[in-house]
Short mmCIF file of C-alpha atoms and ligand atoms in Angstrom, two decimals:
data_model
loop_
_atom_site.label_atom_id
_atom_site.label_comp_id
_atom_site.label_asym_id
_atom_site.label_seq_id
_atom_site.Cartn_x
_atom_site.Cartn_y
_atom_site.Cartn_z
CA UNK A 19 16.95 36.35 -30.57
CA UNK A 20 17.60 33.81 -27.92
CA UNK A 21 16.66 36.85 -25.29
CA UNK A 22 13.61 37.31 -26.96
CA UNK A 23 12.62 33.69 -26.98
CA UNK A 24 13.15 33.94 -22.81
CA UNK A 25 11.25 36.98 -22.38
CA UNK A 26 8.43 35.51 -24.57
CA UNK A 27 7.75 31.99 -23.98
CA UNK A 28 6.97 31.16 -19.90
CA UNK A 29 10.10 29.49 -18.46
CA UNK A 30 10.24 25.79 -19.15
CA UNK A 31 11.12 23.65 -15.92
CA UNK A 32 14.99 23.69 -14.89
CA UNK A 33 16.49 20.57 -13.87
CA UNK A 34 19.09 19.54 -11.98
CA UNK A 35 21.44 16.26 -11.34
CA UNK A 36 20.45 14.11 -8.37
CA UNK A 37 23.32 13.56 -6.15
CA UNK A 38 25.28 10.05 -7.99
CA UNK A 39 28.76 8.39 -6.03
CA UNK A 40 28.59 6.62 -9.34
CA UNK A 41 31.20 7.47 -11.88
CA UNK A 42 29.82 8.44 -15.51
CA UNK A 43 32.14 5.73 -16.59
CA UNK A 44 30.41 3.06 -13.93
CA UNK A 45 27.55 3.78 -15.63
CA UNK A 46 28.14 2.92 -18.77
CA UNK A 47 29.80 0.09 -17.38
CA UNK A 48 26.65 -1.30 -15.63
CA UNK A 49 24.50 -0.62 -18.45
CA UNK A 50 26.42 -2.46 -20.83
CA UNK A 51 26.71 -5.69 -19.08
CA UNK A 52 23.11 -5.86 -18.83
CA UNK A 53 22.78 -5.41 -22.13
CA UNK A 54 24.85 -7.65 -23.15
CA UNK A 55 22.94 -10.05 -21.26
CA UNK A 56 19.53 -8.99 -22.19
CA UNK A 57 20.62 -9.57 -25.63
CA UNK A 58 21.09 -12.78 -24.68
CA UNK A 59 18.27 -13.50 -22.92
CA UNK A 60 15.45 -11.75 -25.00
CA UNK A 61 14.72 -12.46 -28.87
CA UNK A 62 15.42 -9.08 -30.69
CA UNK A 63 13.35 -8.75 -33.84
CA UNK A 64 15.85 -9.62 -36.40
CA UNK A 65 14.72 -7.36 -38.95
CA UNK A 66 17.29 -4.89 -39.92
CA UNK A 67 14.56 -1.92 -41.41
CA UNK A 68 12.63 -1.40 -37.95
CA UNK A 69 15.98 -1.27 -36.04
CA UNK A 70 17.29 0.99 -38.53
CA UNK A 71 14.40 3.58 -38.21
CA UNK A 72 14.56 2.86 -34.19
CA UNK A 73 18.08 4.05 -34.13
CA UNK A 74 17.41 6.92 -36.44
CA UNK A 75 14.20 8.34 -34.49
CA UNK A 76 17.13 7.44 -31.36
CA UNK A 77 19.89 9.41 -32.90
CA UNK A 78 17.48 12.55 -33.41
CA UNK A 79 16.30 12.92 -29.79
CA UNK A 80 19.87 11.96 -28.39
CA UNK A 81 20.97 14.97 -30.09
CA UNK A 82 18.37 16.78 -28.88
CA UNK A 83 19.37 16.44 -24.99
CA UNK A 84 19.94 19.48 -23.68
CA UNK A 85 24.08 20.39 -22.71
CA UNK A 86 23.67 19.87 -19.20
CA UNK A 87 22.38 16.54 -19.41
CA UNK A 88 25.67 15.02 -22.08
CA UNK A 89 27.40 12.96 -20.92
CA UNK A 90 30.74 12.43 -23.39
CA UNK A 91 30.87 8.68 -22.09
CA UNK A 92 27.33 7.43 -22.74
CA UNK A 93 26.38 5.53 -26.17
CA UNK A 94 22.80 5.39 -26.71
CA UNK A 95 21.67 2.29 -28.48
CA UNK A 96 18.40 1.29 -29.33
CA UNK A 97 16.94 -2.21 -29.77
CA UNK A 98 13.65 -3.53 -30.63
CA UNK A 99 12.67 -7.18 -28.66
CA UNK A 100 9.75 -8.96 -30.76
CA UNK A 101 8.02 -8.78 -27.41
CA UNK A 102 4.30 -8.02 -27.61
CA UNK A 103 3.41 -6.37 -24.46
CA UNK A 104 3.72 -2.55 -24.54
CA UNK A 105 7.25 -1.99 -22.94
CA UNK A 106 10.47 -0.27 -23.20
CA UNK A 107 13.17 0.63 -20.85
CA UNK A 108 17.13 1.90 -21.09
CA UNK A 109 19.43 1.12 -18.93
CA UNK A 110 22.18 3.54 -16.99
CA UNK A 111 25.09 4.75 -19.47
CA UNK A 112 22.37 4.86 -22.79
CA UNK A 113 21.44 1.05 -24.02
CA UNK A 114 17.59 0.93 -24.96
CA UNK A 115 15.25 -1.60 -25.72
CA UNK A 116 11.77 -1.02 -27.06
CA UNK A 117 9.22 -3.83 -27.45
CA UNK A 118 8.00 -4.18 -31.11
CA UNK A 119 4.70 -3.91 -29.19
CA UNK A 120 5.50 -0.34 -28.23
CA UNK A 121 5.64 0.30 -32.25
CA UNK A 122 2.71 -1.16 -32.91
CA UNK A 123 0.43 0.16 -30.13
CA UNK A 124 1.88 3.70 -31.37
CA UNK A 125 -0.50 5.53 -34.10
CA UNK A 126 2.34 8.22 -34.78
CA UNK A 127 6.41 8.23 -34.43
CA UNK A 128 5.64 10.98 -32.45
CA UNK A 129 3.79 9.22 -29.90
CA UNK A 130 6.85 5.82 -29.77
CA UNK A 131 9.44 9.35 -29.95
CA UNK A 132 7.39 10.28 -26.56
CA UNK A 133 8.17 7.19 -24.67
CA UNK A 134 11.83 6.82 -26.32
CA UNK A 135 12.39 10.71 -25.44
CA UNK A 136 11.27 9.63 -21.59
CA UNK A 137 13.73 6.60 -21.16
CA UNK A 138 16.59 8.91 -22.49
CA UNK A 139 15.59 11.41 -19.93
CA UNK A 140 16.34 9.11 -17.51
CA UNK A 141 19.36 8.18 -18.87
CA UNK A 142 20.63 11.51 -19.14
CA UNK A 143 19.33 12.33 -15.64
CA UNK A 144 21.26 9.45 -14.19
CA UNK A 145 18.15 8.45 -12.56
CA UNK A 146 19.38 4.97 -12.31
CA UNK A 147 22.67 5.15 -10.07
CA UNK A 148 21.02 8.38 -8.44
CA UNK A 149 18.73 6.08 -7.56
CA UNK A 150 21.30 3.71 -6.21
CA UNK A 151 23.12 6.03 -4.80
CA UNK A 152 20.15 7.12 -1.99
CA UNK A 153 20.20 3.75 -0.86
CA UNK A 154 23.64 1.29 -0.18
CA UNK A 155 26.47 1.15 -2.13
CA UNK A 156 26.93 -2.33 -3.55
CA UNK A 157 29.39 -3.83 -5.75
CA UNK A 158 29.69 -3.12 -9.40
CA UNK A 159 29.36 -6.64 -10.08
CA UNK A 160 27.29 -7.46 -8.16
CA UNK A 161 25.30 -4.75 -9.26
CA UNK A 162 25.08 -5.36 -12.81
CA UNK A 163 24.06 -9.12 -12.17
CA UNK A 164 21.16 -7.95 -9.72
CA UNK A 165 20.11 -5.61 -12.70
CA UNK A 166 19.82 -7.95 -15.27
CA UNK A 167 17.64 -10.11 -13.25
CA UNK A 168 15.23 -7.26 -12.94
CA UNK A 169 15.12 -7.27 -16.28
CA UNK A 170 15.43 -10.82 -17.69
CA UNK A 171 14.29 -12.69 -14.19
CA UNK A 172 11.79 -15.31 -15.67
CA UNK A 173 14.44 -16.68 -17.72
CA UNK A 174 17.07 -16.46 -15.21
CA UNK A 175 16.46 -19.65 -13.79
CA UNK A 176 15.11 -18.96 -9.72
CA UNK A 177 12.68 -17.02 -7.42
CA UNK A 178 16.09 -16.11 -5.36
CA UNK A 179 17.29 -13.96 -7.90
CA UNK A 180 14.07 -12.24 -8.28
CA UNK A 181 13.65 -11.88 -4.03
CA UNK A 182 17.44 -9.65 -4.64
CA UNK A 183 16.40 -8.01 -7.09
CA UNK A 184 13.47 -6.35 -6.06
CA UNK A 185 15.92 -4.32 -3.68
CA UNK A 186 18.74 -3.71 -6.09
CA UNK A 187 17.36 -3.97 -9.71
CA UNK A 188 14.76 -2.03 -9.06
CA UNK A 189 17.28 1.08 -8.54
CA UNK A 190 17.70 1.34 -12.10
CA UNK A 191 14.33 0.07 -13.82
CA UNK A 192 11.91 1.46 -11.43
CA UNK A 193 11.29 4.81 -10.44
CA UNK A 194 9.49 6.90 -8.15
CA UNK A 195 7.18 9.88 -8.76
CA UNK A 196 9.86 12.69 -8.35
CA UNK A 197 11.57 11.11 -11.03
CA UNK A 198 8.97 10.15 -13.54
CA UNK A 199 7.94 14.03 -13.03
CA UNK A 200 11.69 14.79 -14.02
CA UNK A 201 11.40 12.70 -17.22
CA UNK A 202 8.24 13.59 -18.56
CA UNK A 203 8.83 17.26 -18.69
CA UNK A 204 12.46 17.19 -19.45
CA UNK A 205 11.54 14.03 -22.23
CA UNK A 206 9.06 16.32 -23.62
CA UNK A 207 11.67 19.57 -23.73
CA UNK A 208 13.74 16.95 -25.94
CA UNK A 209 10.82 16.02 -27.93
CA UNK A 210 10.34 19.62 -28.92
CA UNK A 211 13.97 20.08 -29.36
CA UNK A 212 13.88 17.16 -32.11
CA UNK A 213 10.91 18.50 -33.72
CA UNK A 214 8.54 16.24 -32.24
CA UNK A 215 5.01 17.04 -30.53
CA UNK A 216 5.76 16.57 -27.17
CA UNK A 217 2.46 16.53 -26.22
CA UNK A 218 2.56 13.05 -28.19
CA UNK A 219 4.38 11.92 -25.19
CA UNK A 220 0.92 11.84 -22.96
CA UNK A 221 -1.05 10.18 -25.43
CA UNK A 222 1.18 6.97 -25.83
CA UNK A 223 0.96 7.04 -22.17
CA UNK A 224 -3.24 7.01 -22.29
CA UNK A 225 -2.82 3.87 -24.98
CA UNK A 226 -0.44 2.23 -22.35
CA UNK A 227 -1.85 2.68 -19.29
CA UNK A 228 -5.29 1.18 -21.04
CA UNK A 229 -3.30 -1.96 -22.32
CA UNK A 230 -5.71 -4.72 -22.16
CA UNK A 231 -4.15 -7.78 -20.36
CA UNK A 232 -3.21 -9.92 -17.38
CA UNK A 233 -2.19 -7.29 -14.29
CA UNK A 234 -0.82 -3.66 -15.24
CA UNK A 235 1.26 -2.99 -17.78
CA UNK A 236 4.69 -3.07 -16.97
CA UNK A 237 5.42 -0.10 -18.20
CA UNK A 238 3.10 1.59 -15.85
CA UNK A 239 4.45 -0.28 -12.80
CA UNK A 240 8.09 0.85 -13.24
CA UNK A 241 7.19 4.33 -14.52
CA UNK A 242 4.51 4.77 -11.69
CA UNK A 243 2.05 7.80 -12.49
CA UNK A 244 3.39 10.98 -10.76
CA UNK A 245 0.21 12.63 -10.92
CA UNK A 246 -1.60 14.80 -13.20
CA UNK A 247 1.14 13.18 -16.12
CA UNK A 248 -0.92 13.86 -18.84
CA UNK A 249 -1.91 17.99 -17.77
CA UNK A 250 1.88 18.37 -16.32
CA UNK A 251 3.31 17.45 -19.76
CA UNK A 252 0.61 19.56 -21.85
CA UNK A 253 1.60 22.14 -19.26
CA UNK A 254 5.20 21.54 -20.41
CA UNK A 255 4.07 21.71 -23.97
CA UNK A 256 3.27 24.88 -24.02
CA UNK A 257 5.81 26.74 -22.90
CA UNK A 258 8.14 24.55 -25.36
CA UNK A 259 8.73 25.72 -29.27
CA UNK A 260 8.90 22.41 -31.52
CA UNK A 261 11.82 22.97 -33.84
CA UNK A 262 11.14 21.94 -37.16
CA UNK A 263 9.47 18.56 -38.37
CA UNK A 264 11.65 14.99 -37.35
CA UNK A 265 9.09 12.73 -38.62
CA UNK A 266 10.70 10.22 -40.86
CA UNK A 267 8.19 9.52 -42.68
CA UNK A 268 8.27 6.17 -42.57
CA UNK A 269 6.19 4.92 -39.36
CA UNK A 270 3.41 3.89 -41.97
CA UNK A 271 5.70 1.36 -44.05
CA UNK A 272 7.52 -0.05 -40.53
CA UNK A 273 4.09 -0.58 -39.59
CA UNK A 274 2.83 -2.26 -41.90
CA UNK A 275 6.29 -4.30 -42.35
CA UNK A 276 5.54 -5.69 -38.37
CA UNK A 277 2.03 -6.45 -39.31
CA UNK A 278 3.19 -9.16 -42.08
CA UNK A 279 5.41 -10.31 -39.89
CA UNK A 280 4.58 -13.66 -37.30
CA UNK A 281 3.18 -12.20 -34.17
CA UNK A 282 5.49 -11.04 -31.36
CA UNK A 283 6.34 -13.07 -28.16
CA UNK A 284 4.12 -12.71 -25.15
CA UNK A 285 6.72 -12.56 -22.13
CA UNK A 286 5.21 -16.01 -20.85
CA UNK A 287 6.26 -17.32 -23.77
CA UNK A 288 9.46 -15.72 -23.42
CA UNK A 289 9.99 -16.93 -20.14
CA UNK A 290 9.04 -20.44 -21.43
CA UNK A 291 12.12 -19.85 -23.86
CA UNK A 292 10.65 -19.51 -26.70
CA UNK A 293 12.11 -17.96 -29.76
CA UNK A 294 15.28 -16.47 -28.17
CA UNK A 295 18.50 -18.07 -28.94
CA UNK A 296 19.14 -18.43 -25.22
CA UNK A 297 15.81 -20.36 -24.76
CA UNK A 298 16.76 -23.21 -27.54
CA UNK A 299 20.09 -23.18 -25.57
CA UNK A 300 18.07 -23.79 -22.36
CA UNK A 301 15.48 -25.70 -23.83
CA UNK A 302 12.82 -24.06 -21.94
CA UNK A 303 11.86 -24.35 -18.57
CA UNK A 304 11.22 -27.75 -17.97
CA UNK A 305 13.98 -29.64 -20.33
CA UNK A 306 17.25 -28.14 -19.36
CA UNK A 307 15.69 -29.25 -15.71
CA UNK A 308 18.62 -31.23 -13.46
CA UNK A 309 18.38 -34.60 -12.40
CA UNK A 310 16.48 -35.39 -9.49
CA UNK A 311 18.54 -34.79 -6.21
CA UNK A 312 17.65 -36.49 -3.00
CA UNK A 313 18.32 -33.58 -0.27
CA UNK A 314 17.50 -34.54 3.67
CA UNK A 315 14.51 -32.87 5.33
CA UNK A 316 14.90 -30.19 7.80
CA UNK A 317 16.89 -31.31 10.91
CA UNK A 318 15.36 -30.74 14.28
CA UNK A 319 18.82 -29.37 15.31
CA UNK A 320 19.15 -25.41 14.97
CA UNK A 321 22.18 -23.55 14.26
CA UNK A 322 22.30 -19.59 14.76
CA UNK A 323 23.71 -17.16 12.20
CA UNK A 324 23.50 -13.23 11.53
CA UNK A 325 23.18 -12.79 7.89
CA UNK A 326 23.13 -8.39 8.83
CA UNK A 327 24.01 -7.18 12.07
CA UNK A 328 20.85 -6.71 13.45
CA UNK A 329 19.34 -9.99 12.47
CA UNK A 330 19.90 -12.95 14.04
CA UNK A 331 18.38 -15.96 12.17
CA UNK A 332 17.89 -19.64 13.76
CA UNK A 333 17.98 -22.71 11.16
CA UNK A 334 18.02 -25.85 10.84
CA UNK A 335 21.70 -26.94 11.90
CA UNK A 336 21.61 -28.89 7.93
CA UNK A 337 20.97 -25.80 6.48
CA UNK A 338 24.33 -24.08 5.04
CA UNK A 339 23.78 -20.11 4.73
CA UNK A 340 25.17 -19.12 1.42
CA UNK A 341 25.92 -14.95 0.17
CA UNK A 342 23.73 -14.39 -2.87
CA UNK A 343 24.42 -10.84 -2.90
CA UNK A 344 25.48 -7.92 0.09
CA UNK A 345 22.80 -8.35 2.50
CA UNK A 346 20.76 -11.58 0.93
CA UNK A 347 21.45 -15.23 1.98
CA UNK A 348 19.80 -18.12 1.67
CA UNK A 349 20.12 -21.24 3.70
CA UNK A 350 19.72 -24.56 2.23
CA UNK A 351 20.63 -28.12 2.85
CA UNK A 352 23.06 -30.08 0.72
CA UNK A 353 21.33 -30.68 -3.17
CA UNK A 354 19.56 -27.96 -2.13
CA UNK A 355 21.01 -24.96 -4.23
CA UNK A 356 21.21 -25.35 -8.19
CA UNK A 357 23.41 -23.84 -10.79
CA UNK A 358 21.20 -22.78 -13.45
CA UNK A 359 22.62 -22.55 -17.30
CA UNK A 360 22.94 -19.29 -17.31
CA UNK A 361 25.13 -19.10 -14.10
CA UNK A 362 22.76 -17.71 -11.83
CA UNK A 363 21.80 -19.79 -8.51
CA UNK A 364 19.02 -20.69 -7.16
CA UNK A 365 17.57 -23.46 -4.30
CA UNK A 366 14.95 -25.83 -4.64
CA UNK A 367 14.70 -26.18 -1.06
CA UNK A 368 15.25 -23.67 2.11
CA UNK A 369 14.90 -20.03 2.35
CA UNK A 370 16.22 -16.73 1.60
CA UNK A 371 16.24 -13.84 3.84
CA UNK A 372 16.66 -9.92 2.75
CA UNK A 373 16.08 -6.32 2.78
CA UNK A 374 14.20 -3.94 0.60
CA UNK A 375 15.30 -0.26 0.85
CA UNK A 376 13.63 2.57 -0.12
CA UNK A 377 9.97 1.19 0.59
CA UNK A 378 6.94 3.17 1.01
CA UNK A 379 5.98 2.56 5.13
CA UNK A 380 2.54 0.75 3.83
CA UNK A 381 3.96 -3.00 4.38
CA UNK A 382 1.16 -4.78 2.58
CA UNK A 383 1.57 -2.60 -0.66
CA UNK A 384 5.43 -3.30 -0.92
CA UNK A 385 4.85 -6.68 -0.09
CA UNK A 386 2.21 -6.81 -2.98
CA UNK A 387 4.67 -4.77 -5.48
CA UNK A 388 7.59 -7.57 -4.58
CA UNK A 389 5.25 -10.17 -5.50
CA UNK A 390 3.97 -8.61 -8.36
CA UNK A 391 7.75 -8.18 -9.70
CA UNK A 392 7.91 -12.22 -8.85
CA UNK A 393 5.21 -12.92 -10.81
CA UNK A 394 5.97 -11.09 -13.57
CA UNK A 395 9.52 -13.12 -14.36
CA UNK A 396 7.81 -16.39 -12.62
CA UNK A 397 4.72 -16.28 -14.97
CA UNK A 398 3.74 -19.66 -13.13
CA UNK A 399 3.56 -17.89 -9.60
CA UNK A 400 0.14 -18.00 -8.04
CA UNK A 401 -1.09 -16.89 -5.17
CA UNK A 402 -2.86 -19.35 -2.69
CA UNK A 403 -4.04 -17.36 -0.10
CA UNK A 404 -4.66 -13.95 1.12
CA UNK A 405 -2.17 -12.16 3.88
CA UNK A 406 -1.64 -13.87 7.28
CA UNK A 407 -0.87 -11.73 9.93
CA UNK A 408 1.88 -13.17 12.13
CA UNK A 409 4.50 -12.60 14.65
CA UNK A 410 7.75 -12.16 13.00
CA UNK A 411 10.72 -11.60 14.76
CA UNK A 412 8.46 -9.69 17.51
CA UNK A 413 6.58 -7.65 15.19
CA UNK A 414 3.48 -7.94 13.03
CA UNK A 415 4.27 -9.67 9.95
CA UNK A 416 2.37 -10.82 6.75
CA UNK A 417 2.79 -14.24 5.56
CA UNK A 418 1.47 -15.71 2.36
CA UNK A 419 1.62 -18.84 -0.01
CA UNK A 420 2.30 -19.55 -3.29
CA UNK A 421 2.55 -22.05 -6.09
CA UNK A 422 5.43 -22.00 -8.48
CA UNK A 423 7.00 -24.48 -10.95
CA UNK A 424 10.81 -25.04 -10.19
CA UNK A 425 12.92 -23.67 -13.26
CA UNK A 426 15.54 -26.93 -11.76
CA UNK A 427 13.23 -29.53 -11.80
CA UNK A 428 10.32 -28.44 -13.09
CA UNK A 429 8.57 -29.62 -10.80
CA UNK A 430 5.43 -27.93 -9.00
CA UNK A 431 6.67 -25.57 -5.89
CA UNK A 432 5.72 -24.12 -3.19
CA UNK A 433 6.87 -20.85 -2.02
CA UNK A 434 6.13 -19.26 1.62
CA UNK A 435 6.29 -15.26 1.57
CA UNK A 436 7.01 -13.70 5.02
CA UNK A 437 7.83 -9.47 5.11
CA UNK A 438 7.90 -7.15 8.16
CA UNK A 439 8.46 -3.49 8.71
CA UNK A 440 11.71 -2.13 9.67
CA UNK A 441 13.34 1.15 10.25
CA UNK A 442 13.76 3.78 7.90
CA UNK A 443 11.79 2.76 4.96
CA UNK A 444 13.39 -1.06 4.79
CA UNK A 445 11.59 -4.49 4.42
CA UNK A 446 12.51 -7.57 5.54
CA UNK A 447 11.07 -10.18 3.71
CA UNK A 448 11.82 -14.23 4.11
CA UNK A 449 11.15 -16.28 0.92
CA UNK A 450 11.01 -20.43 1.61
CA UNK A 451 10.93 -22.64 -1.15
CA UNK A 452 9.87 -26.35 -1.24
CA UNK A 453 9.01 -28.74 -3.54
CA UNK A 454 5.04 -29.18 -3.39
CA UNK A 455 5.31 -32.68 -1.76
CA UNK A 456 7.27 -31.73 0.85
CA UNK A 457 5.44 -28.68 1.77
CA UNK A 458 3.70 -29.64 4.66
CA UNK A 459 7.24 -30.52 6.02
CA UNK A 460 9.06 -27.57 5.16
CA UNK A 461 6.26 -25.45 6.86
CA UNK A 462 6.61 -26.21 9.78
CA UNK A 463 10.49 -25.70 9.40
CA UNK A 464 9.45 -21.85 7.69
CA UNK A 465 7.04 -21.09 10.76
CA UNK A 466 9.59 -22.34 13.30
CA UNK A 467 12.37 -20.02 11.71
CA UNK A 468 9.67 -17.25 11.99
CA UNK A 469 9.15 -17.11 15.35
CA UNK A 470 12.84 -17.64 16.65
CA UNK A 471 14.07 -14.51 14.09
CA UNK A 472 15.23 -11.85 16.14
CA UNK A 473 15.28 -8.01 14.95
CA UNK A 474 17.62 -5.41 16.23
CA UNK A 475 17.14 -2.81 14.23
CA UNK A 476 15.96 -0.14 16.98
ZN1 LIG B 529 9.94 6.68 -16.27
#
């Protein structure tokens, strides 16, 4: 019978494990620290019925993954966040999180199935520490803490954490097209296998990507289009046999049950701390702000340091260079750095330096999709200007300006942008950070810092 079934029905697409130096047991690991903290950081709907029938829809297509793809150690969880925006993502080792606006946006359990049965592809696919794998091999802890910013970064207290992240978070929340091919069509081969439409999967796609709002959806931006989605999974589709009927039947009544409810969080006011048990704890972003610290302007003295081996920075000699992850150091005057509630660091005055791996060659776009990731933690972040075109470190550079509010003082900011092209697919990018009345000061510090940068990297 199972012959038959392969001589009859075209061959669906064969996958097969990306190359991972990750353990199965390191991912589990990562994923469930970040967890752990997203639970912290974002207000799950605290309503035991939808996150009941989450985990149940969960449970079907988890046992639905095909053999080659199980993974003994991994424990898929699933979560709803009363988060309006339609969103959902799982981390490496099985934890998910779906946004109750994913549920509502949805006009079948099939279609919510479709996105669920795409995060668990990626799960299963290890797409995550794959992913991390390709480019350096950081810590564990490390990594876990860079994660979680990617995921939680407005609340996490600083636009630091947010310049790191973009180059290690983003190994495990946002993919590229090779992958999002990989988990659409093996998604929808678990879809069928659970006895849901996969072709379901491509319309909840067409309702996200025409999410009316502020920017694109987020979804869309870490689950980039890999072209022709919607005809590759139909394709898919057909060649698949759905195997009986999962439905639950109950998608009407959950429905319904989230539409008497208070409306969901928008992530602004999420980020503002609203709602979540960590926001009252951190009383939002301008009450748990520190005390006022007087912190000396930039000395006209430099001192010389190599935060990578082919950089060599020059600073103002008050300016102490500080590790906030491999690679990523900022340098900042004393009363400059701040401890934010949540542990995580951040400065109120100086400026960070870093890489970005695995960029696309097209400097302006990757500098846009860094600030774009900013802005979506930072919801205060606005641009000033367009791109300057400068000399950085010998090489054309884009520079650009921005206005934040500072989650220490909260206090208007100002934040200078600086990126340049390096070998083999990396960014550098430079992030300064001053308080708005001291900008004028601390530009002229950024600019000199500019042009004495030297690169090495050829
Ligand atoms: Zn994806």
């Amino acid at each position: 019978m199972v012959a038959l079934t392969t001589i009859l029905v075209p061959a669906q697409t064969r996958f097969e494990l990306d190359r991972n130096t990750y353990t199965l047991e390191e991912d589990v690991k990562i994923g469930r620290e970040a967890a752990a903290e997203v639970s912290k950081e974002l207000p799950l709907l605290n309503d035991a019925r939808t996150k009941d029938w989450a985990e149940q829809v969960g449970r079907v297509l988890v046992a639905a993954i095909p053999a080659a793809f199980t993974h003994p150690p991994f424990r898929y969880t699933f979560d709803v966040i009363n988060q309006q925006e339609i969103n959902a993502f799982a981390l490496p080792g099985g934890p998910m999180f779906l946004n109750r606006g994913m549920i509502e946006a949805g006009t079948s359990e099939a279609e919510v199935a479709g996105v669920m049965g795409h995060e668990i592809a990626h799960v299963a696919l290890r797409h995550g520490t794959a992913q991390a794998t390709k480019g350096q091999r950081f810590q564990l802890g490390a990594l876990a803490g860079q994660l979680l910013g990617a995921v939680v970064g407005g609340t996490a207290g600083s636009i630091i954490a947010q310049g790191s992240q973009f180059g290690l978070g983003t190994y495990f929340l946002k993919f590229g097209r090779e992958y999002e091919r990989q988990a659409d069509l093996l998604g929808a081969q678990i879809l069928a296998r659970a006895g849901y439409d996969p072709r379901q999967m491509a319309n909840m796609f067409k309702t996200i990507e025409s999410e009316n709002g502020s920017g694109p959806p987020e979804w869309m931006s870490s689950h980039p289009n890999p072209g022709n989605r919607y005809e590759a999974i139909l394709r898919e589709a057909a060649m698949l046999q759905i195997r009986g009927n999962a439905d639950s039947g109950e998608f009407a009544s959950i429905k319904a049950r989230l539409a008497g409810m208070s409306p969901a969080l928008t992530a602004e006011e999420i980020a503002k701390g609203k709602g979540s048990a960590a926001g009252t704890a951190r009383g939002g972003s301008t009450s748990g702000t520190r005390a006022p610290v007087r912190v000396a302007p930039p000395s006209n003295r430099n001192r010389t340091h190599r935060p990578t081996g082919f950089l060599v920075m020059t600073v103002p000699d008050n300016w102490l260079p500080a590790t906030a992850s491999d690679g990523v150091v900022t340098y900042a005057p004393e009363g400059g750095f701040f401890q934010g509630n949540n542990g995580q660091t951040g400065f109120t005055h100086g400026l960070q330096v870093g890489v970005l791996d695995n960029t696309t060659d097209n400097l302006e776009r990757d500098t846009e999709q860094m600030l774009q990731s900013f802005a979506r933690t930072n919801p205060q972040l606005r641009r000033q200007e367009g791109y300057r075109r400068e000399n950085l470190g010998g090489r054309t550079g884009l520079t650009t300006v921005l206005s934040n509010v500072s989650d220490a003082t909260g206090k208007p900011e100002t934040v200078t942008v600086s990126t340049a092209q390096l070998q083999g697919n990396r960014v550098l990018f430079l992030i300064g950070v001053a308080p708005q009345s001291e900008a004028a000061t601390y530009a002229r510090a950024f600019e000199r810092v500019r042009r004495d940068l030297r690169i090495a990297d050829r």
